[in-house]
Tab-separated table of C-alpha atoms and ligand atoms in Angstrom:
chain	number	residue	atom	x	y	z
V	1	MET	CA	50.054	-20.709	-35.359
V	2	ARG	CA	47.141	-19.666	-37.881
V	3	GLY	CA	47.646	-23.321	-40.096
V	4	LEU	CA	46.637	-24.613	-37.502
V	5	HIS	CA	43.210	-23.228	-37.466
V	6	THR	CA	40.470	-25.182	-39.271
V	7	ARG	CA	37.858	-23.352	-41.672
V	8	ARG	CA	35.564	-23.849	-39.611
V	9	GLU	CA	37.301	-22.976	-35.922
V	10	GLN	CA	38.782	-19.635	-38.448
V	11	LEU	CA	34.363	-18.995	-39.602
V	12	TRP	CA	33.448	-19.904	-35.738
V	13	ASP	CA	35.663	-17.361	-34.512
V	14	ALA	CA	34.920	-14.940	-36.893
V	15	ALA	CA	31.315	-15.014	-36.241
V	16	GLY	CA	31.538	-14.527	-32.417
V	17	LEU	CA	33.307	-11.800	-33.643
V	18	ILE	CA	30.834	-10.302	-35.303
V	19	LEU	CA	28.148	-10.590	-32.843
V	20	LYS	CA	30.385	-8.818	-30.605
V	21	ARG	CA	31.530	-6.178	-32.427
V	22	ASN	CA	27.156	-5.665	-32.914
V	23	ASP	CA	26.720	-5.791	-29.440
V	24	MET	CA	24.478	-3.366	-28.201
V	25	GLY	CA	24.920	-3.827	-24.346
V	26	GLY	CA	22.138	-6.791	-24.269
V	27	TYR	CA	20.343	-6.221	-28.178
V	28	SER	CA	22.151	-6.298	-31.302
V	29	VAL	CA	22.212	-3.715	-34.052
V	30	PRO	CA	21.274	-6.142	-37.710
V	31	THR	CA	24.807	-4.273	-39.000
V	32	ARG	CA	26.368	-1.414	-38.177
V	33	GLY	CA	25.389	1.473	-39.711
V	34	LEU	CA	22.575	0.832	-42.324
V	35	TYR	CA	20.289	-0.965	-39.497
V	36	PRO	CA	21.139	1.363	-36.128
V	37	TYR	CA	18.631	-0.936	-34.070
V	38	GLN	CA	17.226	-3.862	-32.747
V	39	TRP	CA	14.712	-5.824	-34.862
V	40	LEU	CA	11.833	-8.600	-34.834
V	41	TRP	CA	13.095	-10.973	-36.499
V	42	ASP	CA	17.378	-10.316	-36.247
V	43	ALA	CA	16.592	-10.748	-32.345
V	44	GLY	CA	15.225	-14.321	-32.904
V	45	PHE	CA	18.319	-15.313	-34.829
V	46	VAL	CA	21.077	-13.696	-33.190
V	47	ALA	CA	19.695	-15.071	-30.294
V	48	MET	CA	19.857	-17.953	-31.581
V	49	GLY	CA	23.537	-17.527	-32.647
V	50	TRP	CA	24.867	-15.421	-28.529
V	51	HIS	CA	23.220	-19.280	-27.066
V	52	LEU	CA	25.995	-20.987	-28.944
V	53	ILE	CA	28.504	-18.979	-27.134
V	54	ASP	CA	27.575	-17.088	-24.632
V	55	GLN	CA	24.577	-17.874	-23.388
V	56	PRO	CA	23.378	-15.833	-20.594
V	57	ARG	CA	23.858	-12.908	-23.673
V	58	ALA	CA	21.299	-14.860	-25.914
V	59	TRP	CA	18.441	-14.143	-22.708
V	60	LYS	CA	19.760	-10.535	-23.070
V	61	GLU	CA	18.872	-10.571	-26.327
V	62	LEU	CA	14.706	-11.325	-25.833
V	63	ASP	CA	15.004	-9.741	-23.037
V	64	MET	CA	15.901	-6.336	-24.368
V	65	LEU	CA	13.523	-7.447	-27.480
V	66	LEU	CA	10.452	-8.169	-24.794
V	67	ARG	CA	10.609	-4.847	-23.847
V	68	GLY	CA	9.461	-3.453	-26.999
V	69	GLN	CA	5.958	-5.586	-26.207
V	70	TRP	CA	2.546	-2.994	-26.637
V	71	ALA	CA	-0.105	-4.021	-23.688
V	72	SER	CA	-2.083	-4.833	-27.274
V	73	GLY	CA	0.492	-7.913	-27.277
V	74	MET	CA	1.770	-6.496	-30.616
V	75	LEU	CA	5.530	-7.746	-30.806
V	76	PRO	CA	6.415	-3.803	-32.875
V	77	HIS	CA	9.447	-5.604	-36.039
V	78	ILE	CA	11.776	-2.549	-34.354
V	79	THR	CA	12.401	-1.325	-31.240
V	80	PHE	CA	14.388	2.217	-30.803
V	81	HIS	CA	16.277	1.407	-27.896
V	82	GLN	CA	18.311	5.024	-27.891
V	83	ILE	CA	17.394	7.283	-30.909
V	84	VAL	CA	19.939	8.081	-33.825
V	85	ASP	CA	19.583	10.700	-36.900
V	86	THR	CA	21.394	7.723	-38.885
V	87	TYR	CA	17.592	5.542	-39.901
V	88	PHE	CA	14.995	6.601	-41.397
V	89	PRO	CA	12.056	5.804	-40.507
V	90	GLY	CA	12.212	6.944	-37.017
V	91	PRO	CA	10.434	6.656	-33.701
V	92	ASP	CA	9.167	10.518	-34.902
V	93	ILE	CA	7.629	9.436	-38.013
V	94	TRP	CA	5.863	5.949	-36.626
V	95	GLN	CA	4.005	7.654	-33.952
V	96	SER	CA	3.485	4.183	-31.905
V	97	PRO	CA	1.330	4.572	-28.715
V	98	GLN	CA	4.811	2.096	-27.305
V	99	GLN	CA	6.511	5.129	-25.960
V	100	ASN	CA	8.863	3.166	-23.557
V	101	PRO	CA	11.044	2.238	-25.498
V	102	PRO	CA	9.414	3.409	-28.238
V	103	THR	CA	8.737	1.530	-31.609
V	104	SER	CA	7.819	0.971	-35.100
V	105	GLY	CA	3.891	-0.013	-35.293
V	106	ILE	CA	4.186	-2.806	-37.343
V	107	THR	CA	5.011	-6.419	-36.662
V	108	GLN	CA	7.171	-8.928	-38.964
V	109	PRO	CA	8.360	-12.988	-38.985
V	110	PRO	CA	6.893	-14.387	-35.944
V	111	ILE	CA	10.371	-16.850	-35.447
V	112	ILE	CA	10.944	-15.399	-31.422
V	113	ALA	CA	9.308	-18.671	-30.356
V	114	THR	CA	11.078	-21.465	-32.900
V	115	ALA	CA	14.067	-19.351	-30.900
V	116	LEU	CA	13.047	-19.159	-27.384
V	117	TRP	CA	12.576	-22.955	-28.033
V	118	ASP	CA	15.720	-22.966	-29.316
V	119	LEU	CA	17.611	-21.642	-25.954
V	120	TYR	CA	14.958	-23.224	-23.403
V	121	ARG	CA	16.066	-26.430	-24.957
V	122	ASN	CA	20.163	-26.225	-25.076
V	123	THR	CA	20.187	-25.209	-21.923
V	124	GLU	CA	21.627	-27.824	-19.505
V	125	ASP	CA	20.538	-26.191	-16.184
V	126	THR	CA	16.865	-25.669	-17.048
V	127	ALA	CA	16.002	-24.799	-13.384
V	128	THR	CA	18.004	-21.136	-12.964
V	129	VAL	CA	16.473	-19.889	-16.757
V	130	GLU	CA	13.339	-21.073	-15.611
V	131	PRO	CA	11.721	-18.620	-14.272
V	132	GLN	CA	12.692	-15.933	-17.253
V	133	ALA	CA	11.783	-18.759	-20.245
V	134	ARG	CA	7.509	-18.909	-18.532
V	135	SER	CA	7.286	-15.222	-19.020
V	136	MET	CA	8.776	-14.669	-21.905
V	137	PHE	CA	6.619	-18.156	-22.823
V	138	GLN	CA	4.083	-15.628	-21.997
V	139	ALA	CA	4.818	-12.813	-22.977
V	140	LEU	CA	4.942	-14.810	-26.692
V	141	LEU	CA	1.163	-16.788	-25.816
V	142	ARG	CA	0.125	-13.112	-26.095
V	143	TYR	CA	1.624	-11.566	-29.273
V	144	HIS	CA	0.362	-15.423	-30.902
V	145	ARG	CA	-2.734	-14.741	-29.522
V	146	TRP	CA	-2.342	-10.546	-31.569
V	147	LEU	CA	-1.805	-12.198	-33.948
V	148	TYR	CA	-5.097	-13.972	-34.600
V	149	GLU	CA	-7.299	-11.684	-33.138
V	150	ALA	CA	-5.519	-9.033	-35.316
V	151	ARG	CA	-4.871	-9.905	-38.086
V	152	ASP	CA	-6.863	-13.346	-38.697
V	153	PRO	CA	-10.339	-12.307	-37.520
V	154	ASP	CA	-12.370	-14.197	-39.590
V	155	LYS	CA	-11.163	-17.230	-38.404
V	156	THR	CA	-9.056	-18.858	-40.994
V	157	GLY	CA	-6.205	-20.396	-39.319
V	158	LEU	CA	-3.484	-18.209	-41.839
V	159	VAL	CA	-2.986	-14.703	-40.387
V	160	ALA	CA	-2.139	-11.383	-42.977
V	161	ILE	CA	0.537	-9.237	-42.955
V	162	LEU	CA	-0.771	-5.258	-43.499
V	163	HIS	CA	2.820	-3.936	-45.170
V	164	PRO	CA	5.607	-5.817	-46.850
V	165	TRP	CA	8.406	-4.809	-43.562
V	166	GLU	CA	6.381	-7.401	-42.035
V	167	SER	CA	7.364	-9.825	-44.384
V	168	GLY	CA	10.743	-9.131	-43.885
V	169	MET	CA	11.280	-9.228	-47.608
V	170	ASP	CA	10.607	-6.026	-48.182
V	171	ASN	CA	10.890	-5.669	-52.300
V	172	SER	CA	9.786	-9.192	-52.574
V	173	PRO	CA	8.600	-10.115	-56.192
V	174	LEU	CA	5.768	-11.230	-54.092
V	175	TRP	CA	4.131	-7.581	-53.888
V	176	ASP	CA	4.245	-5.988	-57.193
V	177	GLY	CA	0.977	-6.878	-57.756
V	178	PRO	CA	-0.538	-6.091	-54.196
V	179	LEU	CA	1.551	-2.868	-54.691
V	180	SER	CA	0.617	-1.602	-57.723
V	181	ARG	CA	-3.608	-1.514	-56.639
V	182	ILE	CA	-1.792	1.286	-54.691
V	183	LYS	CA	-1.861	4.658	-55.730
V	184	PRO	CA	0.059	5.933	-52.878
V	185	VAL	CA	-1.433	9.787	-52.439
V	186	ALA	CA	-0.367	13.168	-50.167
V	187	VAL	CA	2.422	11.562	-48.797
V	188	PRO	CA	5.531	13.956	-47.436
V	189	THR	CA	8.656	13.834	-49.176
V	190	PHE	CA	11.151	12.418	-47.245
V	191	LYS	CA	14.364	11.928	-47.340
V	192	ARG	CA	15.687	8.032	-47.216
V	193	ARG	CA	18.955	6.967	-44.960
V	194	ASP	CA	19.687	4.227	-46.276
V	195	LEU	CA	21.386	4.901	-49.502
V	196	ASN	CA	23.892	6.684	-47.143
V	197	HIS	CA	25.723	2.822	-45.482
V	198	VAL	CA	25.182	0.569	-49.094
V	199	ASN	CA	25.011	0.873	-52.607
V	200	ALA	CA	21.899	1.957	-53.883
V	201	ALA	CA	22.116	-0.852	-57.118
V	202	HIS	CA	20.884	-3.994	-53.384
V	203	ARG	CA	17.762	-1.907	-52.728
V	204	PRO	CA	14.626	-1.088	-53.709
V	205	LEU	CA	14.154	1.392	-55.450
V	206	ASP	CA	12.397	4.894	-54.308
V	207	GLU	CA	8.749	3.969	-56.489
V	208	ASP	CA	8.626	1.017	-53.731
V	209	TYR	CA	9.767	3.673	-50.405
V	210	VAL	CA	6.750	6.394	-51.442
V	211	ARG	CA	4.286	3.107	-51.518
V	212	TYR	CA	6.082	2.027	-48.214
V	213	ILE	CA	5.814	5.426	-46.042
V	214	TYR	CA	2.169	6.370	-47.671
V	215	LEU	CA	0.830	2.095	-45.704
V	216	LEU	CA	2.752	3.358	-43.212
V	217	ILE	CA	0.856	6.656	-42.990
V	218	CYS	CA	-2.119	4.628	-43.621
V	219	LEU	CA	-1.690	2.778	-41.085
V	220	ARG	CA	-0.692	5.519	-37.997
V	221	ASN	CA	-3.993	7.173	-39.040
V	222	GLY	CA	-5.676	4.456	-38.595
V	223	GLY	CA	-4.749	4.378	-35.012
V	224	TYR	CA	-2.798	0.938	-35.371
V	225	VAL	CA	-6.512	-0.079	-34.251
V	226	GLU	CA	-6.511	-3.833	-34.988
V	227	PRO	CA	-8.488	-5.771	-36.554
V	228	SER	CA	-10.340	-2.540	-38.088
V	229	LEU	CA	-7.123	-2.281	-40.132
V	230	TYR	CA	-7.255	-6.146	-42.033
V	231	TYR	CA	-10.319	-4.853	-42.858
V	232	PHE	CA	-9.495	-1.097	-43.585
V	233	ALA	CA	-5.403	-1.413	-45.189
V	234	PRO	CA	-5.166	-1.147	-48.646
V	235	PHE	CA	-2.527	-3.868	-48.872
V	236	CYS	CA	-3.380	-7.160	-46.715
V	237	VAL	CA	-1.606	-10.175	-47.566
V	238	VAL	CA	-1.236	-14.399	-46.742
V	239	ASP	CA	2.230	-14.619	-47.441
V	240	THR	CA	2.429	-18.269	-46.953
V	241	GLY	CA	6.445	-18.191	-45.462
V	242	TYR	CA	5.114	-15.853	-43.383
V	243	ASN	CA	2.151	-18.348	-41.950
V	244	ALA	CA	4.940	-21.344	-42.143
V	245	ILE	CA	7.495	-19.217	-39.412
V	246	LEU	CA	4.132	-18.863	-37.363
V	247	LEU	CA	3.183	-22.794	-37.721
V	248	ARG	CA	6.660	-23.830	-36.806
V	249	ALA	CA	6.594	-21.368	-34.029
V	250	ASN	CA	3.647	-22.334	-32.810
V	251	ARG	CA	5.161	-26.164	-32.772
V	252	ASP	CA	7.565	-24.721	-31.108
V	253	LEU	CA	5.425	-22.758	-27.920
V	254	LEU	CA	3.481	-26.070	-27.632
V	255	ALA	CA	6.704	-27.617	-26.935
V	256	MET	CA	7.783	-24.470	-24.386
V	257	ALA	CA	4.435	-25.526	-23.298
V	258	LYS	CA	4.587	-29.022	-22.426
V	259	ALA	CA	8.023	-28.484	-20.376
V	260	LEU	CA	6.840	-25.516	-18.504
V	261	GLY	CA	3.291	-27.288	-17.648
V	262	GLU	CA	1.676	-24.420	-19.487
V	263	PRO	CA	-2.299	-25.015	-20.905
V	264	GLU	CA	-1.288	-26.360	-24.449
V	265	THR	CA	-4.867	-26.166	-26.106
V	266	GLU	CA	-5.355	-23.403	-26.798
V	267	ILE	CA	-1.874	-23.463	-29.425
V	268	THR	CA	-2.999	-26.797	-30.607
V	269	GLY	CA	-5.816	-24.975	-31.429
V	270	TRP	CA	-4.118	-22.620	-33.390
V	271	ILE	CA	-1.619	-25.427	-35.400
V	272	ASP	CA	-4.852	-27.146	-35.718
V	273	ARG	CA	-6.289	-24.247	-37.874
V	274	ALA	CA	-3.204	-23.195	-39.085
V	275	GLU	CA	-2.639	-26.764	-40.891
V	276	LYS	CA	-6.505	-27.055	-42.588
V	277	GLY	CA	-6.278	-23.009	-43.151
V	278	PHE	CA	-3.042	-24.067	-45.764
V	279	GLN	CA	-5.583	-26.110	-47.766
V	280	ARG	CA	-5.988	-22.320	-49.438
V	281	LEU	CA	-3.029	-21.934	-50.668
V	282	ARG	CA	-2.247	-25.014	-52.378
V	283	ASP	CA	-1.703	-24.351	-55.745
V	284	GLY	CA	-4.115	-27.510	-57.449
V	285	GLN	CA	-0.828	-28.722	-58.989
V	286	GLY	CA	0.858	-31.008	-55.676
V	287	GLY	CA	2.407	-27.334	-54.497
V	288	PHE	CA	1.946	-24.175	-52.795
V	289	TYR	CA	1.125	-20.455	-53.531
V	290	ALA	CA	3.056	-18.253	-52.127
V	291	GLY	CA	0.741	-16.316	-51.461
V	292	PHE	CA	-3.024	-14.912	-51.378
V	293	ASP	CA	-4.039	-11.541	-51.511
V	294	VAL	CA	-6.701	-10.427	-49.123
V	295	ARG	CA	-8.272	-7.279	-50.622
V	296	ALA	CA	-8.242	-8.475	-54.436
V	297	GLY	CA	-8.956	-12.044	-53.297
V	298	VAL	CA	-6.961	-13.583	-55.482
V	299	PRO	CA	-3.447	-16.464	-54.918
V	300	LEU	CA	-0.216	-14.494	-55.930
V	301	ASP	CA	1.137	-17.973	-58.588
V	302	VAL	CA	4.686	-15.972	-57.301
V	303	PRO	CA	8.172	-18.153	-57.804
V	304	VAL	CA	9.987	-16.909	-55.156
V	305	THR	CA	11.568	-19.304	-52.623
V	306	SER	CA	9.582	-18.325	-49.538
V	307	LYS	CA	6.751	-20.441	-50.613
V	308	TYR	CA	9.482	-23.349	-49.541
V	309	LEU	CA	9.724	-22.101	-45.886
V	310	THR	CA	6.023	-24.880	-45.888
V	311	LEU	CA	8.808	-27.891	-45.867
V	312	TRP	CA	10.370	-25.296	-42.776
V	313	GLY	CA	6.515	-24.918	-40.816
V	314	GLY	CA	6.302	-29.190	-41.514
V	315	ALA	CA	2.949	-27.719	-43.695
V	316	ALA	CA	3.518	-29.810	-46.594
V	317	SER	CA	2.420	-33.524	-46.552
V	318	ALA	CA	4.890	-36.150	-47.572
V	319	ASP	CA	3.944	-36.228	-51.430
V	320	GLU	CA	3.732	-32.006	-52.120
V	321	ALA	CA	7.276	-32.343	-50.079
V	322	LEU	CA	8.441	-35.005	-52.812
V	323	TYR	CA	7.125	-32.437	-55.229
V	324	LEU	CA	9.485	-28.532	-54.246
V	325	ALA	CA	11.982	-30.433	-53.465
V	326	ARG	CA	11.584	-30.818	-57.551
V	327	GLU	CA	10.526	-28.303	-58.494
V	328	PHE	CA	12.882	-26.442	-55.992
V	329	SER	CA	15.580	-27.412	-58.172
V	330	GLU	CA	14.348	-27.162	-61.481
V	331	SER	CA	14.005	-23.635	-60.500
V	332	LEU	CA	16.344	-22.913	-58.733
V	333	GLY	CA	19.420	-24.960	-58.954
V	334	GLY	CA	21.123	-23.374	-62.495
V	335	THR	CA	22.555	-20.249	-60.156
V	336	SER	CA	26.313	-20.629	-58.827
V	337	TYR	CA	24.961	-20.102	-55.281
V	338	MET	CA	21.722	-21.459	-54.354
V	339	ALA	CA	18.630	-20.434	-53.400
V	340	ALA	CA	18.575	-17.493	-55.048
V	341	THR	CA	15.182	-15.803	-53.841
V	342	PHE	CA	13.235	-15.409	-57.162
V	343	SER	CA	13.431	-17.462	-59.803
V	344	PRO	CA	16.389	-16.698	-62.213
V	345	VAL	CA	14.900	-17.621	-65.343
V	346	VAL	CA	12.329	-14.439	-64.750
V	347	THR	CA	11.665	-11.483	-65.616
V	348	GLY	CA	11.845	-9.246	-62.884
V	349	PHE	CA	14.695	-11.939	-61.534
V	350	HIS	CA	17.421	-9.076	-59.491
V	351	PRO	CA	20.764	-11.214	-58.698
V	352	GLN	CA	22.123	-8.193	-55.727
V	353	ARG	CA	18.577	-6.653	-55.801
V	354	TYR	CA	17.285	-7.146	-52.343
V	355	TRP	CA	14.542	-9.322	-52.521
V	356	ARG	CA	14.794	-10.074	-55.711
V	357	GLY	CA	17.182	-12.732	-56.364
V	358	PRO	CA	19.995	-13.349	-53.659
V	359	VAL	CA	20.731	-15.812	-51.551
V	360	TRP	CA	20.607	-14.570	-47.814
V	361	ALA	CA	21.764	-17.120	-44.990
V	362	ILE	CA	18.529	-17.386	-42.957
V	363	LEU	CA	16.640	-18.742	-45.863
V	364	ASN	CA	19.586	-20.861	-47.039
V	365	TRP	CA	19.549	-21.813	-43.156
V	366	MET	CA	15.063	-22.131	-42.832
V	367	LEU	CA	15.097	-24.670	-45.923
V	368	SER	CA	18.067	-26.423	-44.586
V	369	GLU	CA	16.060	-27.844	-41.972
V	370	GLY	CA	13.071	-27.939	-44.114
V	371	PHE	CA	14.811	-30.058	-46.174
V	372	LYS	CA	16.413	-31.621	-43.671
V	373	ASP	CA	13.253	-33.104	-42.004
V	374	TYR	CA	11.592	-34.284	-44.786
V	375	GLY	CA	14.499	-36.439	-45.386
V	376	PHE	CA	15.397	-35.166	-48.252
V	377	LYS	CA	19.586	-34.514	-46.701
V	378	SER	CA	20.887	-34.057	-50.487
V	379	GLU	CA	19.168	-30.680	-50.573
V	380	ALA	CA	19.575	-30.017	-46.657
V	381	ALA	CA	23.334	-30.317	-47.763
V	382	ARG	CA	23.705	-28.109	-50.370
V	383	LEU	CA	22.213	-24.643	-48.896
V	384	ARG	CA	24.167	-25.121	-45.920
V	385	ALA	CA	27.716	-25.827	-47.993
V	386	ASP	CA	26.455	-23.298	-50.641
V	387	VAL	CA	26.168	-20.612	-47.659
V	388	LEU	CA	29.470	-21.469	-45.883
V	389	GLN	CA	30.887	-21.379	-49.128
V	390	LEU	CA	30.250	-17.854	-49.410
V	391	VAL	CA	30.805	-16.032	-46.544
V	392	GLU	CA	34.112	-17.814	-46.511
V	393	THR	CA	34.461	-15.863	-50.115
V	394	ALA	CA	33.019	-13.334	-49.643
V	395	GLY	CA	32.507	-12.611	-46.108
V	396	PHE	CA	29.486	-11.308	-43.849
V	397	TYR	CA	27.534	-9.962	-45.762
V	398	GLU	CA	23.824	-9.400	-45.653
V	399	TYR	CA	22.782	-11.450	-48.391
V	400	PHE	CA	24.743	-12.290	-52.004
V	401	ASP	CA	24.951	-12.875	-55.522
V	402	PRO	CA	23.714	-15.916	-56.693
V	403	LEU	CA	25.321	-15.830	-59.760
V	404	THR	CA	29.233	-14.302	-58.837
V	405	GLY	CA	29.172	-15.074	-54.401
V	406	VAL	CA	29.604	-11.296	-54.760
V	407	GLY	CA	28.208	-10.179	-50.642
V	408	CYS	CA	25.830	-7.278	-50.972
V	409	GLY	CA	23.752	-5.136	-48.761
V	410	GLY	CA	25.425	-4.689	-45.138
V	411	PRO	CA	28.886	-5.504	-44.237
V	412	ASP	CA	29.063	-8.174	-40.976
V	413	PHE	CA	25.769	-9.265	-41.332
V	414	SER	CA	24.994	-10.509	-37.046
V	415	TRP	CA	22.262	-12.778	-38.668
V	416	THR	CA	25.078	-14.450	-41.211
V	417	ALA	CA	26.842	-15.102	-38.107
V	418	ALA	CA	24.048	-16.346	-36.317
V	419	VAL	CA	23.455	-18.888	-39.138
V	420	ILE	CA	26.738	-20.427	-39.333
V	421	LEU	CA	26.987	-20.777	-36.708
V	422	LYS	CA	24.115	-22.510	-36.090
V	423	ILE	CA	25.134	-24.585	-39.255
V	424	LEU	CA	28.265	-25.053	-37.760
V	425	ALA	CA	27.323	-26.511	-35.152
V	426	SER	CA	24.779	-29.206	-36.462
V	427	GLU	CA	28.216	-30.139	-38.769
F	501	DGY	C1	13.918	-0.703	-43.339
F	501	DGY	O1	14.564	-0.088	-43.252
F	501	DGY	O2	14.799	-1.256	-45.300
F	501	DGY	C2	13.950	-2.083	-43.070
F	501	DGY	O3	13.764	-3.475	-43.623
F	501	DGY	C3	12.522	-2.273	-42.570
F	501	DGY	O4	12.572	-2.689	-41.575
């Protein structure tokens, strides 16, 4: 009876199937092979996707994730629930103080409070989930507190990342400047495992990996002691996209606090400070820089798409949103599929290499929500329509070539499936 299935139903069922296939019994791998563990920001999107098809399973995703939280409050970017030898760098390289379960030693975009609020406000019977929601709220409060204490010790309102992997956008051209100022020394030889799973032309280069591992070793040698790493780590960057995600997460944490009758003042303080902090990222033209290199003391004026997350975070004024909408269409509207992660008319654009050009479903979804919040309905609709089209034609890939629509990176990707469910549910 296939003919009776609408396009929507087919995509919905296929997305649900991917989440089920990538389920390891309570947590989801992003894709089989390439990423065999639980990643922090993947888990946030995945939980929101699960919630549309299996609510208890969605709560379980967050529960499993929070088992990796450090005593300091830090939420690590990878939780190694079971050890396999197909991924590098594993727990033996990170040597983190958290061993039950073992984890990496860095964090990732703080989307989890947004996921928690999404689950909570879309649960009809909130009484049943309230005890776990309350304990998760406390865990996330500790996480955000850690972010400010460890990564913004000078109280600027914006937090820094100490490794490109913390941005979740590992090889974004945004890091080229800060990384070029770093000279890796004494990096032991290592063997990448990612290239056993996917096309090398889609992945970061070896020279990027040497820097990633060098920075990992610096943080490890620093004993993961924060906030001193903020002052000594070779890479220390305020990422506009990361801070926009944190700003929205704080607004969502505040909504949780209100719903649960928990104190609000600490969270409103973070929001007020962040709104002022964004002043430092304004480019003087009406828009935003993509970041700020704390070590070099310079803004990062790089045409990466992550800077438009200021709309998702609600950091832009109405005038700025208008400017951003225009800049966005002019800079990125020329490809067959929006939104390339890096301006396609700039040297260094690569339509298939990880974060140097491809379209990512999660970014499209966040941007679409941001544009919608500011009343830009056609931009929002285009971002959603393009990603639906890409997935329908190419499959649920990790990312897509914005010129040809070819699927790149890992196949059957959990967060791609999860945001397709979010998009379909909102139509
Ligand atoms: C990887 O292994 O490629 C990850 O992005 C690092 O977390």
